[in-house]
Amino acid sequence: MSESSTGTNRLGRLSELGVSVWLDDLSRENLKSGALRALIDDYHVVGVTTNPTIFAGALGKGTAYDAQIETLASQGAGVDDAVLAVTTDDVRDACDLFADVYESTGGEDGRVSIEVDPRMAKDTEGTIEAARVLWQTVDRPNLFVKIPATMEGLPAITQAIGEGISVNVTLIFSLDRYRAVANAYLDGLERAQAAGIDLSTIRSVASFFVSRVDGEIDTRLDKIGTDAAKQLKGRAGIANARLAYEAFEQIFATPRWNELAALGAKPQRPLWASTGVKDPDYPDTMYVDQLIVERVVSTMPEKTLRAAADHAEVPGDTVHGTYAEARRVLDDLERIGVSYNDVTALLEREGVEKFEKSWNELLETVRTALDSARAGAAS
């Protein structure tokens, strides 16, 4: 059996079970070469997510961006404007590539995400304005603007949704913050409805990070070193995500939600992010296999996607019926001295810092390229 037909079987089964398979990667090279098209055709990929780290990597290698950089340099573009032009061009092209998926799924999938400047993570008004600029610049209905789930990001999410901007809320680690994100979405829908916006045109996902939780908690468990601690390794990320799904089911079954749904609103689907394993001792598809349930998105780096196509276990729903055990895992962690609140707060801070670092690397890469293009034109 060929790799693509194997992938069709396993990933097709995942899709049949209600999991939307999205790729956590985007570059001009995979757009132009047809590689992304092949993943849509053979691997059931129905969406794409990006982040500053992905763009920094894409811009830092190859020659796919050279011609555009030379044009921007000749036009006197500054670094921030050049980054906006380069990244939004890729995202717009990806939106066009997924247009058929968007239409065939009624707007549910076929989505492409682009993140606001992460330096705005603690700036509500700056985030709102950045979201507007991205929405207007890409100018495609299947865009998701990514807004981080910081405290300052919550009112920005509400305002963006209230203006009819579809939002992918990123960097969610804790259950309390997830509930706050869902509430911000409902607030935004109510604001949009009051403004006369058709609620059926607004979509959102809430990106709940998985493997990063295990990465931090496992480090703490190793320091504790007891048998009880060892038994808990690699279990927290999945338990945390499963309880987020339980919260999703509760939130999107309330009278408040039912009123919005009657007006055409769509639920904010959970999205499993950070699905690549950090510990090589763990099965490389564990964050796919153990989080199978309807009405979710699983976004995977290509390595994880191909691993899932090759050997993922897809037995059916692996979330329902697990909530009590998931709560026991988190309770046991607290009992042996691993603070859930401390871990999730740290991961949020580190997540913002990592994206800021990648953004600065992206800016520096583009600055160097612009300077080189101008120097070449002047010689």
Tab-separated table of C-alpha atoms in Angstrom:
chain	number	residue	atom	x	y	z
A	1	MET	CA	0.000	0.000	0.000
A	2	SER	CA	1.385	3.427	-0.915
A	3	GLU	CA	2.109	6.087	1.680
A	4	SER	CA	-0.648	8.322	0.316
A	5	SER	CA	-3.294	5.580	0.319
A	6	THR	CA	-2.297	4.597	3.864
A	7	GLY	CA	-2.622	8.232	4.863
A	8	THR	CA	-5.989	8.425	3.196
A	9	ASN	CA	-7.220	5.479	5.247
A	10	ARG	CA	-5.990	6.603	8.665
A	11	LEU	CA	-6.493	10.326	8.276
A	12	GLY	CA	-9.745	9.743	6.436
A	13	ARG	CA	-10.977	7.732	9.404
A	14	LEU	CA	-9.913	10.570	11.701
A	15	SER	CA	-11.920	12.976	9.565
A	16	GLU	CA	-14.944	10.665	9.621
A	17	LEU	CA	-14.823	10.773	13.421
A	18	GLY	CA	-15.214	14.549	13.356
A	19	VAL	CA	-11.581	15.658	13.626
A	20	SER	CA	-10.511	18.317	11.121
A	21	VAL	CA	-6.899	17.728	10.103
A	22	TRP	CA	-4.940	20.955	9.715
A	23	LEU	CA	-1.271	21.437	8.877
A	24	ASP	CA	0.843	23.519	11.243
A	25	ASP	CA	3.154	24.891	8.567
A	26	LEU	CA	3.157	27.280	5.629
A	27	SER	CA	5.812	28.524	3.253
A	28	ARG	CA	5.917	29.936	-0.241
A	29	GLU	CA	7.904	26.897	-1.280
A	30	ASN	CA	5.179	24.418	-0.299
A	31	LEU	CA	2.585	26.665	-1.934
A	32	LYS	CA	4.406	26.999	-5.254
A	33	SER	CA	5.754	23.445	-5.479
A	34	GLY	CA	2.365	21.830	-5.105
A	35	ALA	CA	3.390	20.149	-1.834
A	36	LEU	CA	0.521	21.722	0.074
A	37	ARG	CA	-1.933	20.798	-2.681
A	38	ALA	CA	-0.738	17.184	-2.399
A	39	LEU	CA	-1.405	17.151	1.339
A	40	ILE	CA	-4.935	18.409	0.705
A	41	ASP	CA	-5.527	15.736	-1.921
A	42	ASP	CA	-3.835	12.758	-0.227
A	43	TYR	CA	-3.789	13.496	3.507
A	44	HIS	CA	-7.194	15.030	4.218
A	45	VAL	CA	-5.640	18.369	5.208
A	46	VAL	CA	-8.448	20.925	5.404
A	47	GLY	CA	-6.700	23.931	6.954
A	48	VAL	CA	-3.382	25.557	7.814
A	49	THR	CA	-2.051	27.355	10.856
A	50	THR	CA	0.994	29.593	10.995
A	51	ASN	CA	2.859	31.430	13.719
A	52	PRO	CA	5.897	33.720	13.920
A	53	THR	CA	8.258	30.755	14.309
A	54	ILE	CA	6.955	29.144	11.118
A	55	PHE	CA	7.317	32.358	9.130
A	56	ALA	CA	10.800	33.024	10.515
A	57	GLY	CA	11.853	29.561	9.381
A	58	ALA	CA	10.295	29.960	5.943
A	59	LEU	CA	11.875	33.358	5.312
A	60	GLY	CA	15.258	32.244	6.572
A	61	LYS	CA	15.887	29.564	3.958
A	62	GLY	CA	15.689	29.196	0.208
A	63	THR	CA	15.152	31.779	-2.500
A	64	ALA	CA	11.359	31.784	-2.805
A	65	TYR	CA	11.049	35.282	-1.354
A	66	ASP	CA	14.005	36.937	-3.090
A	67	ALA	CA	12.086	38.520	-5.978
A	68	GLN	CA	9.452	40.055	-3.720
A	69	ILE	CA	12.090	41.349	-1.308
A	70	GLU	CA	13.913	43.005	-4.202
A	71	THR	CA	10.679	44.673	-5.334
A	72	LEU	CA	9.873	45.859	-1.826
A	73	ALA	CA	13.416	47.192	-1.426
A	74	SER	CA	13.145	49.146	-4.678
A	75	GLN	CA	9.877	50.649	-3.418
A	76	GLY	CA	11.516	51.818	-0.195
A	77	ALA	CA	9.454	49.557	2.058
A	78	GLY	CA	10.304	49.468	5.720
A	79	VAL	CA	10.828	46.232	7.613
A	80	ASP	CA	7.379	46.062	9.221
A	81	ASP	CA	5.626	46.815	5.929
A	82	ALA	CA	7.743	44.230	4.129
A	83	VAL	CA	6.937	41.546	6.698
A	84	LEU	CA	3.236	42.367	6.401
A	85	ALA	CA	3.392	42.142	2.603
A	86	VAL	CA	5.338	38.884	2.496
A	87	THR	CA	3.350	37.010	5.138
A	88	THR	CA	-0.089	38.166	4.013
A	89	ASP	CA	0.694	37.274	0.398
A	90	ASP	CA	1.450	33.691	1.455
A	91	VAL	CA	-1.656	33.503	3.603
A	92	ARG	CA	-3.873	34.963	0.869
A	93	ASP	CA	-2.543	32.407	-1.631
A	94	ALA	CA	-3.196	29.642	0.889
A	95	CYS	CA	-6.733	30.943	1.451
A	96	ASP	CA	-7.310	30.741	-2.291
A	97	LEU	CA	-5.914	27.204	-2.370
A	98	PHE	CA	-8.370	26.157	0.351
A	99	ALA	CA	-11.342	28.037	-1.128
A	100	ASP	CA	-13.007	24.849	-2.383
A	101	VAL	CA	-12.699	23.231	1.049
A	102	TYR	CA	-14.131	26.369	2.631
A	103	GLU	CA	-17.129	26.274	0.314
A	104	SER	CA	-17.741	22.543	0.579
A	105	THR	CA	-17.694	22.609	4.403
A	106	GLY	CA	-19.908	25.671	4.687
A	107	GLY	CA	-17.083	27.726	6.159
A	108	GLU	CA	-16.212	25.194	8.845
A	109	ASP	CA	-12.819	24.321	7.365
A	110	GLY	CA	-10.609	25.587	4.561
A	111	ARG	CA	-9.209	28.065	7.067
A	112	VAL	CA	-5.772	29.681	7.123
A	113	SER	CA	-4.488	31.408	10.260
A	114	ILE	CA	-2.102	34.330	10.623
A	115	GLU	CA	-0.980	35.741	13.954
A	116	VAL	CA	-0.976	39.354	15.062
A	117	ASP	CA	2.417	40.834	15.936
A	118	PRO	CA	3.237	39.016	19.216
A	119	ARG	CA	4.750	42.209	20.606
A	120	MET	CA	1.109	43.278	21.031
A	121	ALA	CA	0.291	40.386	23.391
A	122	LYS	CA	-0.076	42.741	26.368
A	123	ASP	CA	-1.607	45.597	24.352
A	124	THR	CA	-5.358	45.291	23.838
A	125	GLU	CA	-5.801	48.240	21.487
A	126	GLY	CA	-2.687	47.351	19.525
A	127	THR	CA	-3.966	43.810	19.056
A	128	ILE	CA	-7.364	45.030	17.865
A	129	GLU	CA	-5.791	47.324	15.302
A	130	ALA	CA	-3.377	44.609	14.145
A	131	ALA	CA	-6.297	42.197	13.713
A	132	ARG	CA	-8.147	44.745	11.587
A	133	VAL	CA	-5.100	45.322	9.384
A	134	LEU	CA	-4.560	41.597	8.800
A	135	TRP	CA	-8.259	40.994	8.091
A	136	GLN	CA	-8.409	43.844	5.591
A	137	THR	CA	-5.052	43.110	3.963
A	138	VAL	CA	-5.606	39.400	3.349
A	139	ASP	CA	-9.228	40.112	2.412
A	140	ARG	CA	-10.453	36.519	2.325
A	141	PRO	CA	-13.479	35.137	4.193
A	142	ASN	CA	-11.629	31.938	5.164
A	143	LEU	CA	-8.945	33.780	7.128
A	144	PHE	CA	-8.462	33.288	10.848
A	145	VAL	CA	-6.631	36.059	12.708
A	146	LYS	CA	-4.709	34.562	15.609
A	147	ILE	CA	-4.936	36.447	18.893
A	148	PRO	CA	-3.125	35.206	22.019
A	149	ALA	CA	-5.231	34.283	25.041
A	150	THR	CA	-3.488	36.686	27.397
A	151	MET	CA	-5.624	38.709	29.799
A	152	GLU	CA	-5.108	41.695	27.514
A	153	GLY	CA	-6.036	39.538	24.526
A	154	LEU	CA	-9.488	38.647	25.866
A	155	PRO	CA	-11.145	42.039	25.197
A	156	ALA	CA	-9.394	42.128	21.814
A	157	ILE	CA	-11.003	38.785	20.959
A	158	THR	CA	-14.416	40.146	21.907
A	159	GLN	CA	-13.933	43.297	19.839
A	160	ALA	CA	-12.623	41.442	16.789
A	161	ILE	CA	-15.503	38.959	16.855
A	162	GLY	CA	-17.887	41.871	17.401
A	163	GLU	CA	-16.608	43.424	14.163
A	164	GLY	CA	-17.132	40.180	12.229
A	165	ILE	CA	-13.475	39.101	12.205
A	166	SER	CA	-13.009	35.343	12.534
A	167	VAL	CA	-10.461	34.523	15.232
A	168	ASN	CA	-8.146	31.660	16.124
A	169	VAL	CA	-7.373	32.155	19.812
A	170	THR	CA	-3.871	30.856	20.498
A	171	LEU	CA	-1.624	30.042	23.468
A	172	ILE	CA	-4.308	28.550	25.715
A	173	PHE	CA	-2.890	26.402	28.499
A	174	SER	CA	-5.281	26.495	31.453
A	175	LEU	CA	-8.900	25.464	31.835
A	176	ASP	CA	-9.821	28.746	33.520
A	177	ARG	CA	-8.336	30.729	30.646
A	178	TYR	CA	-10.110	28.483	28.149
A	179	ARG	CA	-13.441	29.280	29.789
A	180	ALA	CA	-12.577	32.983	29.682
A	181	VAL	CA	-11.749	32.676	25.971
A	182	ALA	CA	-15.091	31.003	25.254
A	183	ASN	CA	-16.863	33.741	27.200
A	184	ALA	CA	-15.000	36.404	25.217
A	185	TYR	CA	-16.249	34.713	22.041
A	186	LEU	CA	-19.855	34.758	23.262
A	187	ASP	CA	-19.486	38.405	24.274
A	188	GLY	CA	-18.220	39.149	20.780
A	189	LEU	CA	-21.094	37.329	19.119
A	190	GLU	CA	-23.586	39.316	21.168
A	191	ARG	CA	-21.814	42.514	20.155
A	192	ALA	CA	-21.867	41.462	16.496
A	193	GLN	CA	-25.556	40.619	16.673
A	194	ALA	CA	-26.310	44.051	18.149
A	195	ALA	CA	-24.373	45.588	15.252
A	196	GLY	CA	-26.469	43.720	12.692
A	197	ILE	CA	-23.718	41.337	11.544
A	198	ASP	CA	-24.785	37.919	10.266
A	199	LEU	CA	-23.518	35.573	12.979
A	200	SER	CA	-23.243	32.644	10.589
A	201	THR	CA	-20.327	34.421	8.869
A	202	ILE	CA	-18.197	34.442	12.033
A	203	ARG	CA	-16.094	31.439	13.028
A	204	SER	CA	-13.568	30.800	15.764
A	205	VAL	CA	-11.337	28.087	17.172
A	206	ALA	CA	-9.658	27.951	20.582
A	207	SER	CA	-6.119	26.574	20.322
A	208	PHE	CA	-5.342	24.499	23.388
A	209	PHE	CA	-1.644	23.604	23.597
A	210	VAL	CA	-0.893	20.009	24.528
A	211	SER	CA	2.715	18.782	24.390
A	212	ARG	CA	4.146	21.925	25.963
A	213	VAL	CA	2.186	21.096	29.110
A	214	ASP	CA	3.865	17.706	29.345
A	215	GLY	CA	7.239	19.232	28.561
A	216	GLU	CA	7.146	21.494	31.612
A	217	ILE	CA	5.362	19.101	33.968
A	218	ASP	CA	7.604	16.156	33.070
A	219	THR	CA	10.648	18.259	33.954
A	220	ARG	CA	9.175	18.903	37.382
A	221	LEU	CA	8.234	15.259	37.819
A	222	ASP	CA	11.802	14.207	37.016
A	223	LYS	CA	13.067	16.510	39.766
A	224	ILE	CA	10.657	14.952	42.260
A	225	GLY	CA	11.838	11.525	41.150
A	226	THR	CA	9.457	9.314	43.101
A	227	ASP	CA	7.642	6.322	41.660
A	228	ALA	CA	4.377	8.265	41.918
A	229	ALA	CA	5.926	11.099	39.922
A	230	LYS	CA	7.219	8.740	37.242
A	231	GLN	CA	3.738	7.254	36.831
A	232	LEU	CA	2.364	10.694	35.947
A	233	LYS	CA	4.825	11.522	33.183
A	234	GLY	CA	3.267	12.159	29.780
A	235	ARG	CA	-0.282	12.230	31.101
A	236	ALA	CA	-0.971	15.860	31.980
A	237	GLY	CA	-1.217	17.353	28.495
A	238	ILE	CA	-3.847	14.879	27.337
A	239	ALA	CA	-5.784	15.078	30.614
A	240	ASN	CA	-5.803	18.868	30.402
A	241	ALA	CA	-7.064	18.845	26.807
A	242	ARG	CA	-9.771	16.298	27.573
A	243	LEU	CA	-11.080	18.479	30.391
A	244	ALA	CA	-11.061	21.439	28.004
A	245	TYR	CA	-13.355	19.439	25.754
A	246	GLU	CA	-15.643	18.746	28.695
A	247	ALA	CA	-15.774	22.509	29.302
A	248	PHE	CA	-16.523	23.054	25.609
A	249	GLU	CA	-19.500	20.709	25.820
A	250	GLN	CA	-20.790	22.515	28.896
A	251	ILE	CA	-20.359	26.046	27.540
A	252	PHE	CA	-21.925	25.312	24.176
A	253	ALA	CA	-25.044	23.782	25.687
A	254	THR	CA	-26.121	26.712	27.873
A	255	PRO	CA	-29.284	28.803	27.331
A	256	ARG	CA	-27.046	31.747	26.463
A	257	TRP	CA	-25.399	29.749	23.692
A	258	ASN	CA	-28.668	28.296	22.459
A	259	GLU	CA	-30.026	31.806	21.917
A	260	LEU	CA	-26.996	32.723	19.815
A	261	ALA	CA	-27.143	29.436	17.900
A	262	ALA	CA	-30.770	30.155	17.015
A	263	LEU	CA	-29.507	33.366	15.387
A	264	GLY	CA	-27.012	31.433	13.257
A	265	ALA	CA	-23.934	31.432	15.491
A	266	LYS	CA	-21.451	28.575	15.226
A	267	PRO	CA	-19.605	27.067	18.213
A	268	GLN	CA	-15.976	27.932	18.827
A	269	ARG	CA	-14.311	24.578	18.175
A	270	PRO	CA	-11.407	23.369	20.317
A	271	LEU	CA	-8.163	23.061	18.380
A	272	TRP	CA	-5.365	20.781	19.568
A	273	ALA	CA	-2.084	22.641	19.059
A	274	SER	CA	1.466	21.621	19.919
A	275	THR	CA	0.736	18.037	18.881
A	276	GLY	CA	4.303	17.060	18.037
A	277	VAL	CA	5.874	15.085	20.889
A	278	LYS	CA	8.736	16.764	22.733
A	279	ASP	CA	9.988	13.543	24.372
A	280	PRO	CA	11.318	11.003	21.841
A	281	ASP	CA	10.414	8.195	24.243
A	282	TYR	CA	6.713	8.885	23.700
A	283	PRO	CA	4.738	7.508	20.735
A	284	ASP	CA	4.959	10.146	18.031
A	285	THR	CA	1.197	10.217	17.436
A	286	MET	CA	0.027	10.147	21.074
A	287	TYR	CA	-1.396	13.671	20.952
A	288	VAL	CA	-3.415	12.677	17.889
A	289	ASP	CA	-4.515	9.196	18.982
A	290	GLN	CA	-5.613	10.183	22.469
A	291	LEU	CA	-7.632	13.271	21.524
A	292	ILE	CA	-10.053	11.900	18.938
A	293	VAL	CA	-13.524	13.373	19.308
A	294	GLU	CA	-16.044	15.125	17.089
A	295	ARG	CA	-16.092	18.902	16.524
A	296	VAL	CA	-12.368	19.495	17.039
A	297	VAL	CA	-9.379	20.502	14.947
A	298	SER	CA	-6.055	18.688	15.223
A	299	THR	CA	-3.281	20.821	13.797
A	300	MET	CA	-0.060	18.930	13.139
A	301	PRO	CA	3.432	19.755	11.935
A	302	GLU	CA	4.150	17.794	8.776
A	303	LYS	CA	6.315	15.248	10.602
A	304	THR	CA	3.422	14.396	12.933
A	305	LEU	CA	0.941	14.413	10.041
A	306	ARG	CA	2.952	11.848	8.116
A	307	ALA	CA	3.471	9.749	11.236
A	308	ALA	CA	-0.287	9.766	11.850
A	309	ALA	CA	-0.888	8.744	8.243
A	310	ASP	CA	1.591	5.907	8.605
A	311	HIS	CA	0.738	4.364	11.956
A	312	ALA	CA	-1.785	6.335	14.024
A	313	GLU	CA	-4.203	4.304	16.101
A	314	VAL	CA	-7.698	5.521	15.232
A	315	PRO	CA	-10.038	3.323	17.283
A	316	GLY	CA	-12.828	5.868	17.635
A	317	ASP	CA	-13.669	8.462	20.269
A	318	THR	CA	-10.852	8.590	22.859
A	319	VAL	CA	-12.161	11.555	24.872
A	320	HIS	CA	-15.655	10.777	26.151
A	321	GLY	CA	-15.606	8.640	29.262
A	322	THR	CA	-12.177	9.918	30.331
A	323	TYR	CA	-13.070	13.028	32.321
A	324	ALA	CA	-12.956	11.469	35.799
A	325	GLU	CA	-9.546	9.934	35.121
A	326	ALA	CA	-8.297	13.233	33.687
A	327	ARG	CA	-9.313	15.026	36.867
A	328	ARG	CA	-7.478	12.407	38.916
A	329	VAL	CA	-4.298	13.057	36.941
A	330	LEU	CA	-4.411	16.782	37.665
A	331	ASP	CA	-5.313	16.156	41.311
A	332	ASP	CA	-2.434	13.691	41.705
A	333	LEU	CA	-0.025	16.259	40.270
A	334	GLU	CA	-1.092	18.801	42.862
A	335	ARG	CA	-0.726	16.224	45.633
A	336	ILE	CA	2.900	15.502	44.792
A	337	GLY	CA	3.784	19.184	44.500
A	338	VAL	CA	3.311	20.172	40.843
A	339	SER	CA	1.266	23.375	40.743
A	340	TYR	CA	-1.077	23.447	37.754
A	341	ASN	CA	-1.575	27.210	38.014
A	342	ASP	CA	2.157	27.853	38.196
A	343	VAL	CA	2.834	25.632	35.183
A	344	THR	CA	0.149	27.153	32.964
A	345	ALA	CA	1.107	30.731	33.877
A	346	LEU	CA	4.749	29.977	33.071
A	347	LEU	CA	3.844	28.374	29.746
A	348	GLU	CA	1.822	31.407	28.710
A	349	ARG	CA	4.715	33.751	29.499
A	350	GLU	CA	7.178	31.508	27.686
A	351	GLY	CA	4.825	31.141	24.722
A	352	VAL	CA	4.601	34.882	24.241
A	353	GLU	CA	8.371	35.258	24.684
A	354	LYS	CA	9.117	32.526	22.135
A	355	PHE	CA	6.836	34.089	19.543
A	356	GLU	CA	8.345	37.522	20.216
A	357	LYS	CA	11.820	36.070	19.725
A	358	SER	CA	10.757	34.455	16.454
A	359	TRP	CA	9.131	37.687	15.331
A	360	ASN	CA	12.336	39.606	16.009
A	361	GLU	CA	14.252	36.964	14.048
A	362	LEU	CA	11.787	37.396	11.200
A	363	LEU	CA	12.225	41.172	11.278
A	364	GLU	CA	16.006	40.812	11.280
A	365	THR	CA	15.929	38.334	8.383
A	366	VAL	CA	13.803	40.713	6.311
A	367	ARG	CA	15.896	43.731	7.304
A	368	THR	CA	19.061	41.965	6.159
A	369	ALA	CA	17.419	40.879	2.913
A	370	LEU	CA	16.166	44.405	2.184
A	371	ASP	CA	19.608	45.893	2.878
A	372	SER	CA	21.247	43.292	0.633
A	373	ALA	CA	18.769	43.946	-2.178
A	374	ARG	CA	19.340	47.711	-1.960
A	375	ALA	CA	23.086	47.236	-1.917
A	376	GLY	CA	22.872	44.995	-4.952
A	377	ALA	CA	20.714	47.510	-6.820
A	378	ALA	CA	23.157	50.326	-6.015
A	379	SER	CA	26.278	48.446	-7.172
